[in-house]
PDB file as gemmi writes it, atoms N, CA and C in Angstrom:
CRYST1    1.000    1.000    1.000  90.00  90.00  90.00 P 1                      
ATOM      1  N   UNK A   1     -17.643  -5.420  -5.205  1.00  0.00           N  
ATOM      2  CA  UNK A   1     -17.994  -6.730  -4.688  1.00  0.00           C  
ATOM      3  C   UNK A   1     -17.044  -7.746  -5.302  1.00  0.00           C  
ATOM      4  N   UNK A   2     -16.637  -8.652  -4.853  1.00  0.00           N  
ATOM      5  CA  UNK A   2     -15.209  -9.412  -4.810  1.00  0.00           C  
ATOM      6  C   UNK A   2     -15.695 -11.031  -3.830  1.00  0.00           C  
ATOM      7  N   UNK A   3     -15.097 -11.756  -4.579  1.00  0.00           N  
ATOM      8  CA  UNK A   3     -15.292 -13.134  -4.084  1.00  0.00           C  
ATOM      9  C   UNK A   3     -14.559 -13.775  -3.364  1.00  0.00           C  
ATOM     10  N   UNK A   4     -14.599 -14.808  -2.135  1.00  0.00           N  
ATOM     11  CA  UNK A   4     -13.446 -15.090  -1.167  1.00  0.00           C  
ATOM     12  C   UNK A   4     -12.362 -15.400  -1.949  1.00  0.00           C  
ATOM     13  N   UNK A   5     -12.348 -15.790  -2.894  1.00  0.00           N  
ATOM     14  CA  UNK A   5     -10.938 -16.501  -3.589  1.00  0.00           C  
ATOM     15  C   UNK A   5     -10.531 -15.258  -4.316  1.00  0.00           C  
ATOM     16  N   UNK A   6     -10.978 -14.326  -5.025  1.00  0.00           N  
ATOM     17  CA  UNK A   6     -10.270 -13.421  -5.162  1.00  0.00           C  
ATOM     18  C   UNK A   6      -9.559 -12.399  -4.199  1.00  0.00           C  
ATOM     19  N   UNK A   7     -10.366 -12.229  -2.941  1.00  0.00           N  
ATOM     20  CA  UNK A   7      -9.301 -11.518  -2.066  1.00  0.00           C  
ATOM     21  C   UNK A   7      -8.681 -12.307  -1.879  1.00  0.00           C  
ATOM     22  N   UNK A   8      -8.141 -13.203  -1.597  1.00  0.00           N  
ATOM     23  CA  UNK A   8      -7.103 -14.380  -0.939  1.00  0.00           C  
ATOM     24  C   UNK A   8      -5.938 -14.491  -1.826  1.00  0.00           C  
ATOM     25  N   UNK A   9      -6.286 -13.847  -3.640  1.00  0.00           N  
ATOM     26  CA  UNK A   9      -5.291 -14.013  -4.684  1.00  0.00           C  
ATOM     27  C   UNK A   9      -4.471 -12.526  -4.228  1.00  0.00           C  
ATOM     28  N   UNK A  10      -5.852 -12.101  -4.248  1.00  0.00           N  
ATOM     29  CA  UNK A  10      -5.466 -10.419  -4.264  1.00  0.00           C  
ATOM     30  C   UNK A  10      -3.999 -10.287  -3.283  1.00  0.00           C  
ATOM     31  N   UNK A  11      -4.517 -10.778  -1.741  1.00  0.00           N  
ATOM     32  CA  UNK A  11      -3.785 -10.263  -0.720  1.00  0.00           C  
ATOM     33  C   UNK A  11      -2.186 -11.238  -0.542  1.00  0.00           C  
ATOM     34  N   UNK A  12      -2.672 -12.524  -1.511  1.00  0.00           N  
ATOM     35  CA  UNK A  12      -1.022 -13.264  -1.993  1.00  0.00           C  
ATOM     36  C   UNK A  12      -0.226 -12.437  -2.392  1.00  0.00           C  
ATOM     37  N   UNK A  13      -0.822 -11.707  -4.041  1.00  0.00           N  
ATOM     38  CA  UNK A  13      -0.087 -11.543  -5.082  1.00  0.00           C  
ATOM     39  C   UNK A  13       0.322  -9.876  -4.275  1.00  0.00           C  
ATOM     40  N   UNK A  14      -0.086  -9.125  -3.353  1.00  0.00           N  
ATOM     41  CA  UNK A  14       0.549  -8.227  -2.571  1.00  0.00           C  
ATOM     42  C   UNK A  14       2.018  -8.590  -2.143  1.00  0.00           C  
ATOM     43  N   UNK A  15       1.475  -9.325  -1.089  1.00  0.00           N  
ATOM     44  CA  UNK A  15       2.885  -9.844   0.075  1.00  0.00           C  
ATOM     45  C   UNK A  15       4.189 -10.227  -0.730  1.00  0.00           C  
ATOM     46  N   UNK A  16       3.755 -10.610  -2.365  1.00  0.00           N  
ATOM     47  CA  UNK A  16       4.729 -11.111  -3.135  1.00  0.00           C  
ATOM     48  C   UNK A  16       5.438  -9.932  -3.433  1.00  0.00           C  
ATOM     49  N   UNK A  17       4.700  -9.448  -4.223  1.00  0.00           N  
ATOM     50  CA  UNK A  17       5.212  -8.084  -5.162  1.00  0.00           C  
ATOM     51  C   UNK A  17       5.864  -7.084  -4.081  1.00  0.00           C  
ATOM     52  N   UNK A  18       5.315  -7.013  -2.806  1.00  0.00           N  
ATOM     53  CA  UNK A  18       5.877  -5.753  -1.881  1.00  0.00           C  
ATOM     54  C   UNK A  18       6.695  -6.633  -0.963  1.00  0.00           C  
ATOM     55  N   UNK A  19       7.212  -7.644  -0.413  1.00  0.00           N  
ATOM     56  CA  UNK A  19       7.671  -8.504   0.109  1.00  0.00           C  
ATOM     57  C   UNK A  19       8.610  -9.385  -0.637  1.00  0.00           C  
ATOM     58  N   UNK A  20       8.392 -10.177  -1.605  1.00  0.00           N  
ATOM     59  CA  UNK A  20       8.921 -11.099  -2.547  1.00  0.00           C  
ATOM     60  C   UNK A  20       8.732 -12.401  -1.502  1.00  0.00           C  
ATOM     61  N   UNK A  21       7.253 -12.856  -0.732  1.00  0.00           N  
ATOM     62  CA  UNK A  21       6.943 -13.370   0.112  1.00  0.00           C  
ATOM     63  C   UNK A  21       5.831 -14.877  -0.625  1.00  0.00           C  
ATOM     64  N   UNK A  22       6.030 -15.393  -0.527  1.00  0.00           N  
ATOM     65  CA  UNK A  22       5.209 -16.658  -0.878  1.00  0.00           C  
ATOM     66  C   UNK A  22       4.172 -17.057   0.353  1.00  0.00           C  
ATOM     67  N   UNK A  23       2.894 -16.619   0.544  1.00  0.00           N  
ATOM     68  CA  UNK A  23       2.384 -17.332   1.173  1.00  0.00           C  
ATOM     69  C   UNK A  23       1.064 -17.690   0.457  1.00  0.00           C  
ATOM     70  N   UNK A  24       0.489 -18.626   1.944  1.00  0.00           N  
ATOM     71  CA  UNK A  24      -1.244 -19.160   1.460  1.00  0.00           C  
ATOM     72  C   UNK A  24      -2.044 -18.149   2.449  1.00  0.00           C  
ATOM     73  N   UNK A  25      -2.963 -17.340   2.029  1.00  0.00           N  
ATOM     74  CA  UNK A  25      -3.555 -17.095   3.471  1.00  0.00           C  
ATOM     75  C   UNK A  25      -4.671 -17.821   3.231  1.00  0.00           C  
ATOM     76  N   UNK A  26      -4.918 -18.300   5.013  1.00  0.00           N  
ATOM     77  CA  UNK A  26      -6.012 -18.566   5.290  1.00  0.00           C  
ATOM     78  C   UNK A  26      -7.186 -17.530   5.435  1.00  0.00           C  
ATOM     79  N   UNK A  27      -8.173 -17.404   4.602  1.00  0.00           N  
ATOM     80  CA  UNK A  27      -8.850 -16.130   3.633  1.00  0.00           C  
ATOM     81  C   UNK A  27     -10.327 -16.378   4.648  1.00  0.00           C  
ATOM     82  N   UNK A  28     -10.423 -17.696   4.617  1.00  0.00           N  
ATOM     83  CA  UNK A  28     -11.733 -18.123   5.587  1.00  0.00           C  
ATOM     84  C   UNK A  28     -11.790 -17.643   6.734  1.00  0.00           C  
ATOM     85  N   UNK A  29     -10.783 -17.610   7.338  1.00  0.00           N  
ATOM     86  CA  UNK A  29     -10.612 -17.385   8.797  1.00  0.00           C  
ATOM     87  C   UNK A  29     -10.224 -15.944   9.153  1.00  0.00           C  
ATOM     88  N   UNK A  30      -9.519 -15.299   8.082  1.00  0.00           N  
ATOM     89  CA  UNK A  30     -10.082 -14.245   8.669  1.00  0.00           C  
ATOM     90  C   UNK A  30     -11.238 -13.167   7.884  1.00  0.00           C  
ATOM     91  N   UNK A  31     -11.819 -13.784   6.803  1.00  0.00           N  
ATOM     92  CA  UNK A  31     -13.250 -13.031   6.179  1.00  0.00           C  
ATOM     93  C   UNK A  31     -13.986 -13.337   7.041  1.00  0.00           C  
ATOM     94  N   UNK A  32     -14.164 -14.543   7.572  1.00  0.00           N  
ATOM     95  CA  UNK A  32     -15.036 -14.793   8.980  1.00  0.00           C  
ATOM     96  C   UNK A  32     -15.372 -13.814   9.707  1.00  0.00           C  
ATOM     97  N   UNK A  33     -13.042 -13.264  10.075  1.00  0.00           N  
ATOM     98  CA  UNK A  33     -13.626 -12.687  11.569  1.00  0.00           C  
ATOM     99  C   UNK A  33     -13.749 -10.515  11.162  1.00  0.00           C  
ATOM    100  N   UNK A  34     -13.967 -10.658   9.860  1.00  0.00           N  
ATOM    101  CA  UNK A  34     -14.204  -9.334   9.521  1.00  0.00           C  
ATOM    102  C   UNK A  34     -15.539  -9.562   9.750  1.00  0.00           C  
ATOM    103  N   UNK A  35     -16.378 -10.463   9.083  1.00  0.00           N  
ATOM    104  CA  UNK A  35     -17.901 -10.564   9.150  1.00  0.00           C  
ATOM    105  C   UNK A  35     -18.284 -10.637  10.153  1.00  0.00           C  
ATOM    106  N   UNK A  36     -17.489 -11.061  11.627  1.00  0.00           N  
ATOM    107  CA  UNK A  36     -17.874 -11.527  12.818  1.00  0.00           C  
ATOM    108  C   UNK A  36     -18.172 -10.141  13.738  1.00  0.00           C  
ATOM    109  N   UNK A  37     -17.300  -9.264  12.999  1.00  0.00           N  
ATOM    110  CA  UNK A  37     -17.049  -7.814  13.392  1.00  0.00           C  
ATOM    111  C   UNK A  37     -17.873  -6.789  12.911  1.00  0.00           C  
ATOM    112  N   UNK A  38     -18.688  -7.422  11.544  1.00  0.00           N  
ATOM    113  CA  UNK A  38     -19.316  -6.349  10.864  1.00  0.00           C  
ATOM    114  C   UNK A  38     -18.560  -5.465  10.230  1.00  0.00           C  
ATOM    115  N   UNK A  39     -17.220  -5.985   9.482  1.00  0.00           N  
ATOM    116  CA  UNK A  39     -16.588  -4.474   8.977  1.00  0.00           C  
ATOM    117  C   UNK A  39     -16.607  -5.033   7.737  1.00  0.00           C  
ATOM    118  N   UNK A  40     -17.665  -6.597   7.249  1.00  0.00           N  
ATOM    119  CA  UNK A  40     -17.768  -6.684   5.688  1.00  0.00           C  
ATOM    120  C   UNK A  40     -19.131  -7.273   5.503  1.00  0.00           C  
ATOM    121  N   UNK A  41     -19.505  -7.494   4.941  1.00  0.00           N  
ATOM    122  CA  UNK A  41     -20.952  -7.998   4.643  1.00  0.00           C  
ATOM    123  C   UNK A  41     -20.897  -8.960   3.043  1.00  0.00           C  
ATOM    124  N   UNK A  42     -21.471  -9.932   3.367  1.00  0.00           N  
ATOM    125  CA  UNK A  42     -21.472 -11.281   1.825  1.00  0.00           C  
ATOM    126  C   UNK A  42     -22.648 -11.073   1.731  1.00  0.00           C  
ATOM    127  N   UNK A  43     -22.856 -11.069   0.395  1.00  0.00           N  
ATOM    128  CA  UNK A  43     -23.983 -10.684  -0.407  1.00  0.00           C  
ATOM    129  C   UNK A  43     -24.146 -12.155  -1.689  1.00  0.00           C  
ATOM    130  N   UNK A  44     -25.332 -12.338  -1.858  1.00  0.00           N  
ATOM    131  CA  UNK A  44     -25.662 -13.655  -3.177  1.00  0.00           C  
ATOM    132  C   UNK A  44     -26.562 -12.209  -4.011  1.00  0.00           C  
ATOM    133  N   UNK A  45     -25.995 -12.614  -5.184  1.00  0.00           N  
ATOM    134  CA  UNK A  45     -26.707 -11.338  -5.915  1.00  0.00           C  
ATOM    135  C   UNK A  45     -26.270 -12.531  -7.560  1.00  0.00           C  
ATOM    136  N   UNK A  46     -27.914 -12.796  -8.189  1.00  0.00           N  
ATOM    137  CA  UNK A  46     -27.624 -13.947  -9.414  1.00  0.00           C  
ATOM    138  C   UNK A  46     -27.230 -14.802  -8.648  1.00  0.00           C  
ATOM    139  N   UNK A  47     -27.263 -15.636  -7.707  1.00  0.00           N  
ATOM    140  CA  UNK A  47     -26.517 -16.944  -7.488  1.00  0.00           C  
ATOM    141  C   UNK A  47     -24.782 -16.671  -6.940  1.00  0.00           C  
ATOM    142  N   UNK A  48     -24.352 -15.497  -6.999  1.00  0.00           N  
ATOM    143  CA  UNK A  48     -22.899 -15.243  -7.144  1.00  0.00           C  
ATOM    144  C   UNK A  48     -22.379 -14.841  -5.743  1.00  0.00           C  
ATOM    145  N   UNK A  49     -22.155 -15.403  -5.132  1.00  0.00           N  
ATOM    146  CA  UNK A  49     -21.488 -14.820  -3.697  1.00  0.00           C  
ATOM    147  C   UNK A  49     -20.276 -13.201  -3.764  1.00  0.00           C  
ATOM    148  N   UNK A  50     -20.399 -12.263  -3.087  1.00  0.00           N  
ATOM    149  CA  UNK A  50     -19.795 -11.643  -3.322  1.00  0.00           C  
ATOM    150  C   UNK A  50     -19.213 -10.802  -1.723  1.00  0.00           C  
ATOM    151  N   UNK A  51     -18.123  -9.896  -1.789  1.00  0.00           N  
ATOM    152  CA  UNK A  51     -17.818  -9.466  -0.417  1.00  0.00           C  
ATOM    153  C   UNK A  51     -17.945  -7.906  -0.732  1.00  0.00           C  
ATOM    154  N   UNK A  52     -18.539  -7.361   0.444  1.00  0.00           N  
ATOM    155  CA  UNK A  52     -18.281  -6.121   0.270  1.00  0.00           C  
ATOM    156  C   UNK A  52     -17.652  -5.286   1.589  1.00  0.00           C  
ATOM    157  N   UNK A  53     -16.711  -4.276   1.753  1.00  0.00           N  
ATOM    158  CA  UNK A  53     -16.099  -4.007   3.101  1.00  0.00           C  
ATOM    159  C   UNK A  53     -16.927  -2.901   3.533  1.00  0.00           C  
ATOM    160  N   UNK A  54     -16.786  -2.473   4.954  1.00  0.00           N  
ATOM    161  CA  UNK A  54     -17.919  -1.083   4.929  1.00  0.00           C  
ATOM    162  C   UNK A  54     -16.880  -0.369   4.955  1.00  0.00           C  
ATOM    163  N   UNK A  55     -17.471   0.818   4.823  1.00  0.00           N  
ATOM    164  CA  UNK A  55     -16.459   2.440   4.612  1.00  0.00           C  
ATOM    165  C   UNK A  55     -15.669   2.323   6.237  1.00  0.00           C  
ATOM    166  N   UNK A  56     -14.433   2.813   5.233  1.00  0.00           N  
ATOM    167  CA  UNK A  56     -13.181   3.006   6.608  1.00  0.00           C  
ATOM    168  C   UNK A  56     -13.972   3.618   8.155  1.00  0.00           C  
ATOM    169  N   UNK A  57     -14.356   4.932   7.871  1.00  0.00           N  
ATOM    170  CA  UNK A  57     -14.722   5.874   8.891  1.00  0.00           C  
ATOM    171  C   UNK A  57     -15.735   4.934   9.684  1.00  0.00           C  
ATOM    172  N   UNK A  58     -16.788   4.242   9.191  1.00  0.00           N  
ATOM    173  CA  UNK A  58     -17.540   2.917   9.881  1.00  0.00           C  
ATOM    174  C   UNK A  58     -17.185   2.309  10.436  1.00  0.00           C  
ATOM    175  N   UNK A  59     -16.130   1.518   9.717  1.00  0.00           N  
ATOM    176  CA  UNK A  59     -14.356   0.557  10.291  1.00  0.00           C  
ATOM    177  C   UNK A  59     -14.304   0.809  11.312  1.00  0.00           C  
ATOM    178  N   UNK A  60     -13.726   2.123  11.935  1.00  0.00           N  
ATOM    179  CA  UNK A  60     -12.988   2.554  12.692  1.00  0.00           C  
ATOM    180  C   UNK A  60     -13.531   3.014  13.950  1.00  0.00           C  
ATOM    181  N   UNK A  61     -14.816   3.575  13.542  1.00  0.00           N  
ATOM    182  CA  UNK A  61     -15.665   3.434  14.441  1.00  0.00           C  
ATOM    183  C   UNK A  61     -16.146   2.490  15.289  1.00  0.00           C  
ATOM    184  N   UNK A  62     -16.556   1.271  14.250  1.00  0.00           N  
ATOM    185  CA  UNK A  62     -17.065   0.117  14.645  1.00  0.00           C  
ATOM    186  C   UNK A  62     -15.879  -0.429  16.081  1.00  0.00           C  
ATOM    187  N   UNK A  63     -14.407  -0.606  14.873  1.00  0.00           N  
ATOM    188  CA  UNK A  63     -13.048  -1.258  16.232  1.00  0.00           C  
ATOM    189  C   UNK A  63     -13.469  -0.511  17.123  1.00  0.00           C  
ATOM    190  N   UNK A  64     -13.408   0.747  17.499  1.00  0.00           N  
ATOM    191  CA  UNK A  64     -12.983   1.634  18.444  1.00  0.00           C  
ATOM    192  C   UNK A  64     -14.138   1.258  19.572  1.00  0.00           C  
ATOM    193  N   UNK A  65     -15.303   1.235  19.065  1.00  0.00           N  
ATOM    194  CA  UNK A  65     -16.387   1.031  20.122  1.00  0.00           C  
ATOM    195  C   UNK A  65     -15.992  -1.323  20.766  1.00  0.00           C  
ATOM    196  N   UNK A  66     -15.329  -1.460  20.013  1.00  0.00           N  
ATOM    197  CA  UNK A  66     -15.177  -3.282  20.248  1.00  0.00           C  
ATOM    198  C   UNK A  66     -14.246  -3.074  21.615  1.00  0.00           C  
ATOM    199  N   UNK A  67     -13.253  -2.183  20.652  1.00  0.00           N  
ATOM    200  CA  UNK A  67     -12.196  -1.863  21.646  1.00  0.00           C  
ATOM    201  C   UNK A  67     -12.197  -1.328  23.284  1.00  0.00           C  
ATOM    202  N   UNK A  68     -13.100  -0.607  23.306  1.00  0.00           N  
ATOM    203  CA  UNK A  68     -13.942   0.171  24.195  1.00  0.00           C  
ATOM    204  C   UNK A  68     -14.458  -0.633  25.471  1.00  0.00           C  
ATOM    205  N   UNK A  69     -15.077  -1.591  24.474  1.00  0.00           N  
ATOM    206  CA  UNK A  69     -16.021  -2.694  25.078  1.00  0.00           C  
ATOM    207  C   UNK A  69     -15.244  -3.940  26.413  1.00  0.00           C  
ATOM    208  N   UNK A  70     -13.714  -3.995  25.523  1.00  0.00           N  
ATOM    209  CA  UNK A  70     -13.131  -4.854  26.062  1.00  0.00           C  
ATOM    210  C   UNK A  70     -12.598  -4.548  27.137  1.00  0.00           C  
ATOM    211  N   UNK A  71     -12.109  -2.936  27.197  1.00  0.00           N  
ATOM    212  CA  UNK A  71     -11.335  -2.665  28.522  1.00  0.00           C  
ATOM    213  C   UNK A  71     -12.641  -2.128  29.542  1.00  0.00           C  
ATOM    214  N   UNK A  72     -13.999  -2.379  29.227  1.00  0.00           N  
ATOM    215  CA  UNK A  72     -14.571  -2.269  30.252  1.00  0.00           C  
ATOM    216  C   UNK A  72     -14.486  -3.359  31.498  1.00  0.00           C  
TER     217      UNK A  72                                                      
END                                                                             
């Protein structure tokens, strides 16, 4: 479990180190649209906001049936 501002450091300090890339991501917009999707779930546990992702194989499942949905 991980907090919006720490993935947002997390997925900077990536793009840097494997890229040598400086950016900001906008972390809101797309934790949103993971949550919007159901492939993460925010949890208050003590007062503490936290993120959790669901298991890949869920993931993938989950896209595949979105995906599914759209070319109907």
């Amino acid at each position: 479990v991980t907090s919006r501002r720490s993935v947002g450091e997390k997925c900077e300090r990536f793009m840097y180190e494997v890229f040598k890339v400086k950016v900001e991501m906008p972390i809101d917009k797309a934790l949103n649209t993971l949550l919007r999707l159901n492939l993460a779930t925010e949890t208050c546990i003590d007062g503490r906001h936290g993120l959790l992702a669901i298991p890949c194989p869920q993931a993938y499942e989950a896209l595949k049936e979105r995906w599914n949905s759209l070319l109907c």
